[in-house]
Amino acid sequence: MTLARHVAIIDLLRSRPFPAEPGRSDVGACGPGFHLAELTTSEGFSEDRSMWEVVEEQCAAEREALALLLSERWGEAQVFSLASLLARSVDDGEEIPEPWGTLSNSVPDVHLWRADGRWIALGVSQWDTELPFQLVAAVTDADPP
């Protein structure tokens, strides 16, 4: 998928109303106050981990290139660590609002912008070392906790 297509998906999500109930959309998960898009998904690594580092670097480079494009629109991104959210959820049992709860389970940090009353977050997700990497984008009206 091209960077232009990623930007188009993010623009589409910024213009969509949020659904009343959690569910799936044509590009990922959604629910009250958020859209979460799976922009790209790599192959998994259950059989062969030889390309793990290469794919990780490719996803990070794709995120950086997309972040540069988005920064031209909305200014320099904040880099926001999600590690403390995961710790609060796991260690303290705190309920983290969506999409931050889902993101914090697999994304170490996000590039974050605020535009037109909504947050736009961009990160690289990987749930487990055998599972694929994903470039993900979230659009939400929920402030980062």
C-alpha positions in Angstrom: 0.0 0.0 0.0 1.3 3.5 -0.8 1.7 6.4 1.6 -0.9 8.3 -0.4 -3.4 5.4 0.3 -2.5 5.5 4.0 -3.2 9.3 4.1 -6.5 8.7 2.3 -7.6 6.2 4.9 -6.7 8.5 7.8 -8.6 11.3 6.1 -11.6 9.0 5.6 -11.6 8.0 9.3 -11.3 11.7 10.4 -14.4 12.4 8.4 -16.5 9.5 9.6 -18.8 9.6 12.6 -17.9 7.2 15.4 -20.2 4.2 15.8 -22.4 3.7 18.8 -21.2 0.2 19.4 -17.8 -1.5 19.1 -17.2 -3.5 16.0 -15.2 -3.8 12.8 -15.1 -1.4 9.8 -13.6 -1.9 6.3 -10.2 -1.0 7.6 -10.1 -2.2 11.3 -11.7 -1.9 14.6 -14.1 0.9 15.7 -16.3 1.9 18.5 -17.7 4.8 20.5 -15.2 7.6 20.1 -12.6 5.9 17.9 -11.5 4.3 14.6 -8.5 2.1 14.4 -7.1 1.2 11.0 -4.7 -1.6 10.1 -2.8 0.2 7.3 -0.4 -2.6 6.5 0.2 -6.1 7.9 3.4 -8.2 7.4 3.6 -11.9 7.1 3.8 -13.8 10.4 6.9 -15.4 11.8 5.7 -18.7 13.2 7.7 -20.8 10.7 10.7 -18.5 10.0 12.1 -15.7 12.1 15.0 -14.9 9.8 13.3 -11.8 8.4 11.9 -10.5 11.8 14.4 -7.6 12.2 14.2 -6.6 8.5 10.4 -6.4 8.6 10.5 -4.5 11.9 12.8 -1.9 10.3 10.6 -1.7 7.2 7.5 -1.0 9.3 9.3 1.6 11.4 10.6 3.3 8.2 7.1 3.3 6.7 5.7 4.9 9.9 8.4 7.5 9.8 7.7 8.4 6.2 4.0 8.6 6.8 4.7 10.7 10.0 6.6 13.2 7.9 3.7 13.6 5.5 1.2 14.1 8.4 3.6 16.5 10.1 3.5 18.7 7.0 -0.3 19.1 7.7 -0.5 19.3 11.4 3.0 20.2 12.6 5.6 18.1 14.4 4.2 15.0 16.1 4.5 14.3 19.7 6.0 10.9 20.4 3.9 9.4 23.1 4.9 6.2 25.0 2.1 3.7 25.8 4.2 1.7 28.2 2.7 3.4 31.3 -0.8 2.7 30.0 0.0 -1.0 29.7 1.5 -1.1 33.2 -1.5 0.7 34.7 -3.8 -1.8 33.0 -1.8 -4.9 33.9 -0.4 -3.9 37.3 -3.3 -1.8 38.7 -6.2 -3.3 36.7 -7.1 0.2 35.5 -9.6 0.3 32.6 -7.8 2.2 29.8 -10.3 3.9 27.4 -10.3 2.8 23.8 -8.4 3.0 21.5 -5.6 3.6 24.0 -6.2 0.2 25.7 -5.9 -1.8 22.5 -3.0 0.2 21.3 -1.1 -0.1 24.5 -1.3 -3.9 24.4 0.9 -4.1 21.2 2.3 -0.6 20.3 5.2 0.7 22.4 4.7 4.3 21.3 2.8 6.4 18.8 3.3 9.6 16.8 0.5 11.8 17.9 -1.2 14.9 16.4 -4.4 16.9 17.3 -6.4 18.2 14.4 -10.0 19.5 14.2 -10.8 18.2 17.7 -9.6 14.7 17.1 -6.4 12.9 17.9 -4.5 11.0 15.2 -2.1 8.3 16.4 0.3 6.3 14.3 2.2 3.3 15.5 3.7 -0.1 14.7 2.0 -3.0 16.4 3.2 -6.5 17.1 1.2 -8.7 19.5 3.8 -11.5 19.8 7.2 -12.4 18.2 5.5 -15.0 16.0 2.7 -12.7 14.8 2.9 -10.1 12.0 3.8 -6.4 12.4 1.1 -3.9 11.6 1.3 -0.2 10.8 -1.8 1.2 12.6 -3.5 4.5 12.8 -6.1 5.6 15.3 -8.5 8.5 15.1 -10.2 9.4 18.4 -11.8 12.1 20.4 -10.6 10.5 23.6 -7.6 12.3 25.1 -4.6 10.1 25.8 -4.9 9.0 29.4 
